[in-house]
């Protein structure tokens, strides 16, 4: 309602929010004052209407209504004037005093009653949205059971430090961010990540290594403060103190994000800075209308006060902040962290969306996708030899081969004995099996020893490379066994997400990758993207985003929040995957998908578009009412009617904004 309420919490104008909800759900003091104003107004009107007492009694009721209804408004107006701001609170007080000066005590009291009631309801609405966010921070328990050697001890959660072991019993809330070191369970972590089903958790193999690399720990080990344990009892090692938990940081970032002004908020604030002084000047000119018109000064003064009431853009001041805060709170409930109104409004207008490949569109870890033996060799022979050799290698691709081969062969296959295993830097590995050398590696490895691969094998290798695979040839002695294909496979949800984004009208969907162009094209084709650009360094991604924006596109960059941070900063909106596990993701992006779940993207776009529509609706209503009321009051609309329409529009925009808290997702 007042411009003062559109400011951030640090500007000294948020006392109403502090009263928005008393302890135990009691009504706010501001609402009590407003209702007292209404009761006094009704009593004064009844005394006048039916002559229940003398005029002084009615006047006393109105004076009391003025005091009760104007108390908080006067405080805000005083703060605004100290800051050299002429804002809506000041206009309301001037209008109320002016009404009293012409004897329209009832109209002035009605103005203050509706204005103060609107204030209280506005603070309730804003407070409700804030509490939807702040309530997350209160989910974590205050006490925790810490394991000390052979005993346990009950301690305050605030005293926990990294490395402490806490005991979490079935159905208890997790006291801190950490990872499971003993036991198995499932955890309901919807309050942090928005996931609708519990997530299975298991113990880590090396607790100290997990503590050092907590951000990179797999989701099956990691737990978060405030989430709910399932039926299994577990021991959890604390990775972060309570003040630095994911949930606590989410709340801090969201509350800080209110300082980021969206384009609509910037417009309303600039509008008010020009409009309010213009209204004061216009009212001063209207007070001089008696010099031109043949009418008593009381009529001139009444008209000027009516225009003053009509011209105060209360609804305009609250229309954007209420919508933004409601949307941010709604997004947070679904595991989408939004840092203010600007990202929401930009996301609503997105025309191009760029994705990092590794860890964003793909799982972020290679898998064995193909094992193609040459004629006369079985799959089992090829995979058994590869498994025997690679299981002693520490190369990332070796892990993919080992895991994939074991899945395909099972536990019954007898593996040959490998001796003399050594790595050939940048090429592959070699060893001895049954007295003959074994080589597994890049095709280039086999061009150097005078025994080139047969044409059949080269054709199979070329087909896999064309499909985006990283390939390894396998040779035992002089005999080639086949080729293995390894690939960082797309997420299961990637294609469905891309289709949903297309359905939302985003037709330009790109992948930006540091992998070679063939791999990039293969992954892009598998998930349905329109463009793929490979062989890109981080600086190249920034240039690509900049070129898209130069063409007039509103670009969203979706990445992992680490090496994609420069590109996300260059984009209109940067969205980080896996905010629940990454400090960098939370700090660098405009938005973060807390659960590392691509399916939240279409929801975020739909919410942004709905928010943008609500903001536009609110702006049209608030500006439209002012545009209609100003000429209406000039031509005789009474103050009482102007007040009803004016404050009614304020309540309407607040109610419209609160609808965002119930947003369900894309239709």
XYZ file of C-alpha atoms in Angstrom:
667
model
C 0.000 0.000 0.000
C 2.715 2.466 0.813
C 5.913 2.951 -0.999
C 7.601 2.456 2.303
C 6.474 -1.164 2.217
C 8.059 -1.750 -1.118
C 11.498 -1.161 0.363
C 13.760 -3.799 1.760
C 13.907 -4.806 5.366
C 16.986 -2.745 6.031
C 15.415 0.620 5.301
C 13.562 1.012 8.563
C 10.062 0.739 7.069
C 9.254 -2.829 7.835
C 7.827 -2.506 11.297
C 4.474 -3.669 10.018
C 5.944 -6.929 8.828
C 7.317 -7.463 12.274
C 3.784 -7.191 13.613
C 2.235 -9.174 10.813
C 1.905 -12.240 12.916
C 2.144 -12.274 16.659
C 3.240 -15.113 18.849
C 0.922 -18.059 18.815
C -1.072 -16.670 15.891
C -2.458 -13.630 17.773
C -3.609 -10.763 15.540
C -1.086 -8.025 14.872
C -1.089 -4.825 16.863
C -1.604 -2.930 13.634
C -4.768 -4.883 12.903
C -6.049 -4.221 16.432
C -5.529 -0.474 15.921
C -7.266 -0.654 12.555
C -10.284 -2.468 13.977
C -10.451 0.018 16.865
C -10.529 2.785 14.261
C -13.421 1.038 12.508
C -15.395 0.602 15.739
C -14.913 4.269 16.651
C -15.924 5.325 13.128
C -19.095 3.215 13.317
C -19.924 4.599 16.766
C -19.494 8.190 15.596
C -21.657 7.569 12.549
C -24.385 5.934 14.675
C -24.382 8.844 17.125
C -24.778 11.308 14.253
C -27.313 9.225 12.351
C -29.723 8.556 15.193
C -28.902 11.410 17.549
C -27.865 9.094 20.360
C -25.793 11.830 21.968
C -24.553 15.332 21.339
C -22.225 16.404 18.482
C -19.208 16.441 20.811
C -19.576 12.700 21.453
C -19.598 11.968 17.729
C -16.588 14.253 17.295
C -14.762 12.419 20.105
C -15.417 9.081 18.383
C -13.996 10.423 15.129
C -10.932 11.860 16.870
C -10.294 8.464 18.478
C -10.706 6.856 15.029
C -8.138 9.301 13.649
C -5.631 8.410 16.372
C -6.100 4.640 16.044
C -6.206 4.611 12.254
C -3.372 7.081 11.762
C -0.919 5.810 14.380
C 1.137 3.468 12.186
C 0.623 5.616 9.092
C 2.031 8.635 10.957
C 5.091 6.633 12.004
C 5.807 5.622 8.443
C 5.170 9.105 7.090
C 7.581 10.510 9.668
C 10.269 8.004 8.669
C 9.719 8.859 5.003
C 9.990 12.591 5.637
C 13.196 12.080 7.624
C 14.555 10.296 4.558
C 13.315 13.209 2.393
C 10.697 11.097 0.652
C 7.165 12.311 -0.015
C 5.249 9.067 -0.306
C 1.749 7.702 -0.069
C 1.590 7.701 3.725
C 2.150 11.464 3.672
C -0.610 11.959 1.084
C -3.062 9.950 3.182
C -2.396 11.983 6.313
C -2.675 15.273 4.439
C -5.971 14.100 2.921
C -7.341 13.014 6.335
C -6.346 16.299 7.978
C -7.837 18.200 5.050
C -11.120 16.293 5.398
C -11.264 17.179 9.092
C -10.521 20.809 8.246
C -13.673 21.030 6.118
C -15.754 19.192 8.697
C -15.799 15.844 6.852
C -14.680 13.930 9.925
C -16.531 10.757 8.941
C -14.927 10.676 5.491
C -11.457 11.282 6.963
C -11.956 8.535 9.545
C -13.196 6.184 6.804
C -10.064 6.932 4.795
C -7.772 6.152 7.716
C -9.743 3.016 8.635
C -9.566 1.526 5.147
C -5.966 2.639 4.689
C -4.843 1.138 8.014
C -6.861 -2.023 7.360
C -5.200 -2.287 3.980
C -1.807 -1.832 5.676
C -2.514 -4.618 8.132
C -3.763 -6.990 5.428
C -0.835 -6.069 3.202
C 1.572 -6.921 6.003
C -0.309 -10.146 6.584
C 0.021 -11.059 2.917
C 3.714 -10.182 2.763
C 4.324 -11.847 6.101
C 2.579 -14.995 4.979
C 4.840 -15.264 1.953
C 7.915 -14.554 4.077
C 6.886 -17.108 6.674
C 6.507 -19.740 3.959
C 10.243 -19.287 3.416
C 11.336 -18.690 6.997
C 9.389 -21.724 8.231
C 11.923 -23.895 6.421
C 14.675 -22.721 8.760
C 12.575 -23.739 11.763
C 12.235 -27.344 10.622
C 15.625 -28.368 12.000
C 15.451 -29.645 15.606
C 17.073 -27.672 18.418
C 18.700 -30.702 20.074
C 20.746 -33.582 18.697
C 22.112 -36.854 20.059
C 25.887 -36.953 19.541
C 27.892 -40.165 19.743
C 30.948 -39.772 22.013
C 33.087 -42.937 22.017
C 30.835 -45.600 23.595
C 28.192 -43.195 24.906
C 25.753 -40.656 23.538
C 25.110 -37.094 24.672
C 22.219 -34.694 24.113
C 23.545 -31.332 22.841
C 22.250 -28.148 21.227
C 22.260 -28.310 17.433
C 23.959 -24.904 17.363
C 27.005 -26.440 19.055
C 27.567 -29.123 16.398
C 30.789 -28.898 14.403
C 32.021 -30.667 11.283
C 33.107 -34.208 12.121
C 30.602 -34.809 14.946
C 28.616 -38.052 14.696
C 24.899 -37.642 15.419
C 22.445 -40.479 16.008
C 19.201 -40.129 14.036
C 16.368 -42.441 15.023
C 13.426 -43.457 12.796
C 11.007 -40.612 11.942
C 13.247 -37.945 13.505
C 14.295 -34.772 11.717
C 17.906 -34.479 10.643
C 19.730 -31.908 12.812
C 22.473 -30.898 10.347
C 23.846 -31.245 6.842
C 26.063 -34.301 6.611
C 26.332 -37.856 5.324
C 25.472 -41.332 6.535
C 28.357 -43.266 8.099
C 26.408 -46.163 9.656
C 23.137 -47.725 8.554
C 20.627 -47.399 5.731
C 17.379 -45.463 5.523
C 15.202 -43.325 3.294
C 14.773 -39.591 3.883
C 11.884 -37.278 3.021
C 13.796 -34.209 1.822
C 10.932 -32.372 0.108
C 11.478 -29.360 2.363
C 14.899 -28.752 0.782
C 14.837 -30.290 -2.685
C 11.118 -30.509 -3.451
C 11.344 -34.245 -4.214
C 7.964 -35.853 -3.670
C 9.214 -39.328 -2.708
C 11.742 -40.308 -0.014
C 15.337 -40.764 -1.171
C 17.292 -43.885 -0.199
C 20.460 -43.263 1.815
C 23.428 -45.500 2.588
C 26.755 -45.194 4.389
C 29.919 -43.875 2.735
C 32.997 -46.058 2.438
C 35.483 -43.396 3.610
C 34.128 -40.818 6.071
C 37.155 -38.510 6.016
C 37.240 -38.384 2.218
C 33.490 -37.688 2.196
C 33.931 -34.861 4.707
C 36.620 -33.249 2.555
C 34.511 -33.533 -0.610
C 30.991 -33.060 0.756
C 29.845 -30.865 -2.161
C 30.677 -33.646 -4.639
C 29.222 -36.487 -2.597
C 26.573 -38.673 -4.234
C 22.948 -38.003 -3.255
C 22.594 -41.506 -1.804
C 24.997 -40.541 1.015
C 24.176 -36.859 1.641
C 21.471 -35.625 4.063
C 20.216 -32.150 4.968
C 19.095 -30.395 8.137
C 15.325 -30.293 8.603
C 14.546 -33.309 6.427
C 12.724 -36.309 7.926
C 14.334 -39.700 8.483
C 12.401 -42.801 7.484
C 12.272 -46.171 9.201
C 16.011 -46.804 9.518
C 18.280 -45.676 12.362
C 21.492 -44.084 11.071
C 24.623 -42.351 12.276
C 25.363 -39.133 10.392
C 28.639 -37.235 10.300
C 28.072 -33.481 10.427
C 29.580 -31.649 7.426
C 28.433 -28.092 8.186
C 27.459 -26.190 11.332
C 23.785 -25.286 11.737
C 24.210 -21.672 10.622
C 25.709 -22.859 7.323
C 23.210 -25.599 6.496
C 21.650 -25.651 3.050
C 18.285 -24.661 4.495
C 19.710 -21.746 6.497
C 21.576 -20.463 3.448
C 18.422 -20.761 1.325
C 16.503 -18.556 3.750
C 19.297 -15.970 3.916
C 19.608 -15.809 0.140
C 15.871 -15.492 -0.426
C 15.499 -12.747 2.173
C 18.515 -10.924 0.717
C 17.063 -11.350 -2.773
C 14.261 -8.897 -1.904
C 16.844 -6.163 -2.466
C 17.072 -7.169 -6.139
C 14.569 -5.066 -8.041
C 12.701 -6.513 -10.995
C 12.010 -4.295 -14.030
C 8.411 -3.855 -12.856
C 9.539 -2.823 -9.364
C 12.003 -0.332 -10.831
C 9.193 1.103 -12.945
C 6.798 1.529 -10.014
C 9.447 3.126 -7.821
C 10.477 5.595 -10.544
C 6.807 6.310 -11.248
C 6.097 7.087 -7.598
C 9.131 9.357 -7.237
C 7.742 11.525 -10.037
C 4.029 11.015 -9.434
C 3.791 11.870 -5.719
C 5.371 15.356 -6.009
C 3.254 15.958 -9.128
C 0.104 15.124 -7.138
C 1.085 17.546 -4.370
C 1.678 20.299 -6.933
C -1.620 19.454 -8.676
C -3.553 19.592 -5.399
C -1.969 22.954 -4.601
C -3.164 24.251 -7.972
C -6.659 22.879 -7.332
C -6.762 24.836 -4.080
C -6.440 27.944 -6.218
C -9.412 26.987 -8.425
C -11.593 29.409 -6.454
C -9.762 32.238 -8.174
C -11.249 31.051 -11.470
C -14.475 29.277 -10.468
C -17.327 30.932 -8.630
C -17.535 28.523 -5.676
C -16.854 28.672 -1.927
C -13.410 27.677 -0.688
C -14.891 24.734 1.212
C -16.021 23.159 -2.074
C -12.634 23.820 -3.658
C -10.826 22.363 -0.658
C -13.103 19.289 -0.601
C -12.418 18.631 -4.294
C -8.676 18.990 -3.769
C -8.733 16.528 -0.878
C -10.802 14.061 -2.905
C -8.253 14.246 -5.724
C -5.476 13.739 -3.183
C -7.128 10.537 -1.981
C -7.829 9.299 -5.498
C -4.305 9.990 -6.746
C -2.463 8.044 -4.037
C -1.134 4.904 -5.768
C -1.361 2.528 -2.807
C -2.201 -0.497 -4.934
C 0.668 0.313 -7.284
C 3.204 0.301 -4.456
C 2.278 -3.188 -3.246
C 1.281 -4.803 -6.555
C 4.761 -5.980 -7.585
C 6.448 -6.850 -4.238
C 3.494 -8.962 -3.099
C 3.499 -10.954 -6.350
C 7.269 -11.456 -6.349
C 7.445 -12.601 -2.748
C 4.515 -14.989 -3.196
C 6.185 -16.511 -6.269
C 9.544 -16.867 -4.505
C 7.845 -18.633 -1.603
C 5.929 -20.943 -3.946
C 9.101 -21.812 -5.857
C 10.922 -22.581 -2.620
C 8.270 -25.131 -1.646
C 9.035 -27.038 -4.858
C 12.802 -26.971 -4.445
C 13.504 -24.005 -6.741
C 15.539 -21.201 -5.163
C 14.809 -17.828 -6.809
C 16.888 -14.781 -5.956
C 14.347 -12.003 -6.358
C 11.942 -10.628 -8.920
C 14.387 -9.831 -11.726
C 15.179 -13.503 -12.554
C 11.457 -14.309 -12.526
C 10.557 -11.557 -14.976
C 13.464 -12.383 -17.275
C 12.652 -16.115 -17.186
C 9.059 -15.306 -18.153
C 10.347 -13.825 -21.412
C 12.945 -16.501 -22.244
C 13.406 -17.161 -25.972
C 16.552 -19.335 -25.867
C 17.826 -21.821 -23.304
C 21.410 -23.097 -23.267
C 22.505 -26.196 -21.354
C 25.867 -27.425 -20.207
C 26.273 -31.103 -21.089
C 28.167 -32.896 -18.343
C 26.195 -33.106 -15.120
C 23.304 -31.095 -16.507
C 21.829 -32.936 -19.480
C 23.879 -36.028 -18.670
C 24.486 -37.977 -15.475
C 28.019 -36.628 -15.201
C 29.684 -40.040 -15.146
C 30.599 -42.296 -18.109
C 28.930 -45.657 -18.647
C 29.778 -48.638 -20.795
C 27.195 -48.418 -23.540
C 28.570 -50.763 -26.228
C 30.718 -53.905 -26.483
C 31.132 -54.935 -30.150
C 33.223 -58.103 -30.695
C 34.782 -58.991 -34.042
C 33.736 -62.125 -35.899
C 34.595 -65.298 -34.002
C 34.714 -63.590 -30.574
C 31.896 -63.709 -28.016
C 30.661 -60.845 -25.874
C 31.695 -62.796 -22.772
C 35.294 -63.224 -23.939
C 35.620 -59.529 -24.831
C 34.066 -58.258 -21.592
C 35.869 -60.756 -19.308
C 39.291 -59.756 -20.621
C 38.452 -56.052 -20.421
C 37.126 -56.446 -16.866
C 40.188 -58.397 -15.718
C 42.547 -55.693 -16.993
C 40.599 -52.547 -16.144
C 39.592 -53.483 -12.580
C 43.108 -52.634 -11.398
C 43.206 -49.280 -13.221
C 42.264 -45.980 -11.598
C 41.307 -44.200 -14.841
C 37.695 -42.823 -14.855
C 36.886 -44.696 -18.072
C 38.215 -47.896 -16.507
C 35.593 -47.571 -13.778
C 32.868 -47.305 -16.410
C 34.143 -50.466 -18.144
C 34.378 -52.394 -14.872
C 30.897 -51.418 -13.690
C 29.287 -52.109 -17.076
C 31.093 -55.411 -17.621
C 30.126 -56.692 -14.184
C 26.479 -55.830 -14.814
C 26.506 -57.765 -18.081
C 28.572 -60.770 -16.978
C 27.211 -61.300 -13.466
C 29.218 -62.804 -10.630
C 29.708 -66.306 -12.046
C 32.180 -65.491 -14.820
C 35.752 -66.664 -14.207
C 38.231 -63.903 -15.030
C 41.742 -64.497 -16.380
C 44.774 -63.547 -14.280
C 46.525 -60.316 -15.293
C 50.196 -59.622 -14.649
C 52.427 -56.617 -15.240
C 49.619 -54.062 -15.632
C 50.861 -50.595 -16.535
C 49.425 -47.434 -17.979
C 50.385 -45.969 -21.334
C 49.921 -42.254 -20.665
C 47.177 -40.730 -22.764
C 46.666 -43.948 -24.740
C 45.463 -46.849 -22.587
C 46.741 -49.796 -20.526
C 48.698 -52.968 -21.143
C 49.424 -56.183 -19.244
C 50.040 -59.917 -19.618
C 47.349 -62.646 -19.769
C 48.327 -66.287 -20.403
C 51.804 -65.144 -21.395
C 50.586 -62.847 -24.144
C 50.320 -59.026 -24.018
C 46.913 -57.374 -23.709
C 46.318 -53.823 -24.956
C 43.194 -51.737 -24.293
C 43.143 -48.163 -25.475
C 42.569 -45.544 -28.156
C 42.758 -46.589 -31.823
C 45.935 -44.491 -32.129
C 47.658 -46.878 -29.732
C 47.409 -49.669 -32.289
C 48.748 -47.677 -35.227
C 52.248 -47.606 -33.732
C 53.237 -51.284 -33.485
C 52.840 -52.568 -37.022
C 49.635 -54.563 -36.396
C 46.785 -52.279 -37.484
C 43.192 -53.229 -36.633
C 41.179 -55.100 -39.268
C 38.735 -53.155 -41.438
C 35.726 -54.749 -39.690
C 36.881 -53.403 -36.336
C 37.656 -49.961 -37.725
C 34.150 -49.751 -39.182
C 32.599 -50.671 -35.825
C 34.818 -48.120 -34.111
C 33.864 -45.384 -36.596
C 30.148 -46.102 -36.109
C 30.491 -45.768 -32.329
C 32.498 -42.548 -32.634
C 29.833 -41.124 -34.946
C 27.253 -41.956 -32.263
C 29.214 -39.913 -29.720
C 31.007 -42.744 -27.923
C 34.520 -42.661 -26.548
C 36.037 -45.912 -27.861
C 38.679 -48.400 -26.722
C 40.006 -51.271 -28.835
C 40.904 -54.584 -27.168
C 43.731 -56.843 -28.427
C 45.138 -60.051 -26.918
C 48.488 -60.946 -28.442
C 48.064 -60.469 -32.193
C 44.321 -61.121 -32.041
C 41.826 -58.238 -31.924
C 38.742 -59.012 -29.802
C 36.574 -55.960 -30.405
C 35.775 -52.383 -29.409
C 34.187 -50.896 -26.277
C 32.072 -47.723 -26.348
C 31.794 -45.473 -23.300
C 29.552 -42.423 -22.973
C 28.267 -39.983 -20.393
C 24.619 -40.928 -20.891
C 21.746 -38.415 -20.897
C 19.534 -38.157 -17.828
C 16.360 -40.214 -18.106
C 14.288 -37.054 -17.704
C 16.195 -34.927 -20.257
C 14.080 -35.657 -23.344
C 10.789 -35.157 -21.507
C 12.012 -31.838 -20.105
C 13.101 -30.637 -23.545
C 9.698 -31.580 -24.988
C 7.949 -29.728 -22.156
C 10.057 -26.612 -22.800
C 9.195 -26.797 -26.508
C 5.519 -27.014 -25.560
C 6.002 -23.811 -23.570
C 7.161 -22.075 -26.753
C 10.936 -22.123 -26.211
C 12.054 -23.276 -29.633
C 15.778 -22.488 -29.454
C 17.409 -25.046 -27.165
C 21.201 -25.346 -27.296
C 23.893 -27.483 -25.705
C 27.272 -25.935 -24.920
C 29.964 -28.533 -24.233
C 33.691 -28.878 -23.893
C 33.489 -32.344 -25.492
C 34.154 -32.830 -29.177
C 31.490 -31.796 -31.668
C 30.468 -35.358 -32.516
C 29.776 -36.226 -28.888
C 27.889 -32.962 -28.402
C 25.740 -33.584 -31.480
C 24.975 -37.148 -30.419
C 23.808 -36.145 -26.945
C 21.832 -33.183 -28.311
C 20.074 -35.389 -30.833
C 19.235 -37.997 -28.191
C 17.402 -35.463 -25.997
C 15.861 -33.364 -28.790
C 17.859 -30.125 -28.623
C 17.937 -27.868 -31.678
C 21.659 -27.014 -31.616
C 24.903 -28.476 -30.280
C 28.194 -26.646 -29.954
C 31.226 -28.639 -28.897
C 34.943 -28.052 -28.268
C 34.092 -24.981 -26.155
C 36.249 -23.531 -23.409
C 34.472 -21.562 -20.605
C 35.330 -18.303 -22.407
C 33.773 -19.663 -25.608
C 30.522 -20.365 -23.744
C 30.472 -16.766 -22.522
C 30.957 -15.513 -26.087
C 28.167 -17.762 -27.338
C 25.744 -16.421 -24.721
C 26.805 -12.842 -25.474
C 26.239 -13.391 -29.217
C 22.727 -14.742 -28.555
C 21.862 -11.735 -26.410
C 23.259 -9.409 -29.062
C 20.733 -10.952 -31.461
C 17.958 -9.883 -29.076
C 17.384 -13.240 -27.391
C 16.511 -13.549 -23.700
C 18.898 -16.361 -22.783
C 18.805 -18.775 -19.852
C 21.984 -20.729 -19.084
C 21.568 -23.988 -17.161
C 24.753 -25.446 -15.695
C 26.350 -27.022 -12.648
C 27.323 -23.733 -11.059
C 31.077 -24.403 -11.097
C 32.814 -24.131 -14.463
C 29.661 -22.657 -15.990
C 29.559 -19.675 -13.615
C 30.924 -17.163 -16.197
C 28.340 -18.225 -18.788
C 25.529 -18.091 -16.209
C 26.619 -14.580 -15.250
C 26.530 -13.525 -18.914
C 23.037 -14.958 -19.476
C 19.790 -13.130 -18.753
C 19.130 -15.796 -16.097
C 21.636 -18.315 -14.741
C 20.127 -21.538 -13.373
C 22.316 -23.938 -11.382
C 21.686 -27.649 -11.004
C 22.017 -29.326 -7.631
C 21.875 -26.295 -5.378
C 21.311 -28.536 -2.345
C 24.808 -29.940 -2.640
C 26.854 -27.077 -4.031
C 27.933 -23.855 -2.347
C 29.003 -22.503 -5.718
C 25.603 -23.210 -7.282
C 23.792 -21.335 -4.523
C 26.099 -18.331 -4.666
C 26.614 -17.825 -8.411
C 23.238 -18.474 -10.015
C 20.075 -16.365 -10.205
C 18.074 -19.539 -9.602
C 18.980 -23.031 -8.368
C 17.234 -26.382 -8.806
C 17.897 -27.742 -5.342
C 17.259 -31.421 -6.151
C 19.509 -31.575 -9.236
C 16.291 -32.402 -11.082
C 15.748 -31.114 -14.617
C 11.993 -31.662 -14.369
C 11.789 -28.533 -12.177
C 12.713 -26.381 -15.202
C 9.279 -26.365 -16.904
C 7.682 -25.631 -13.507
C 10.031 -22.667 -12.987
C 9.246 -21.266 -16.447
C 5.487 -21.691 -15.919
C 5.638 -20.028 -12.484
C 7.672 -17.121 -13.899
C 5.126 -16.586 -16.665
C 2.189 -16.731 -14.250
C 3.971 -14.255 -11.970
C 4.566 -11.912 -14.890
C 0.849 -12.086 -15.771
C -0.142 -11.356 -12.168
C 2.231 -8.376 -12.045
C 0.785 -6.993 -15.280
C -2.771 -7.498 -14.017
C -1.922 -5.717 -10.776
C -0.282 -2.816 -12.581
C -3.272 -2.380 -14.911
C -5.716 -2.452 -11.990
C -3.731 -0.064 -9.807
C -2.940 2.438 -12.566
C -6.420 2.115 -14.060
C -8.151 2.925 -10.785
C -5.978 6.025 -10.305
C -6.606 7.114 -13.910
C -10.383 6.811 -13.444
C -10.630 8.270 -9.943
C -8.639 11.460 -10.545
C -11.007 12.933 -13.186
C -14.020 11.494 -11.339
C -13.148 13.343 -8.137
C -12.388 16.537 -10.076
C -15.931 16.366 -11.457
C -17.570 15.693 -8.107
C -17.097 12.080 -6.942
C -17.344 12.173 -3.101
C -14.351 11.330 -0.954
C -16.146 8.343 0.563
C -16.707 6.708 -2.815
C -13.131 7.453 -3.877
C -11.857 5.805 -0.687
C -13.896 2.648 -1.244
C -12.732 2.220 -4.847
C -9.159 3.164 -3.997
C -8.639 0.838 -1.044
C -10.691 -1.876 -2.728
C -8.150 -1.954 -5.565
C -5.363 -2.416 -3.008
C -7.069 -5.424 -1.468
C -7.710 -6.817 -4.945
C -4.053 -6.737 -6.034
C -2.928 -8.335 -2.756
C -5.469 -11.143 -3.147
C -4.393 -11.634 -6.759
C -0.742 -11.925 -5.699
C -1.545 -14.479 -2.994
C -2.981 -16.796 -5.656
C 0.614 -17.556 -6.654
C 1.106 -19.427 -3.382
C -1.341 -22.040 -4.732
C 0.244 -22.352 -8.193
C 0.323 -26.033 -9.201
C 2.549 -26.033 -12.276
C 2.280 -25.997 -16.070
C -1.120 -26.942 -17.417
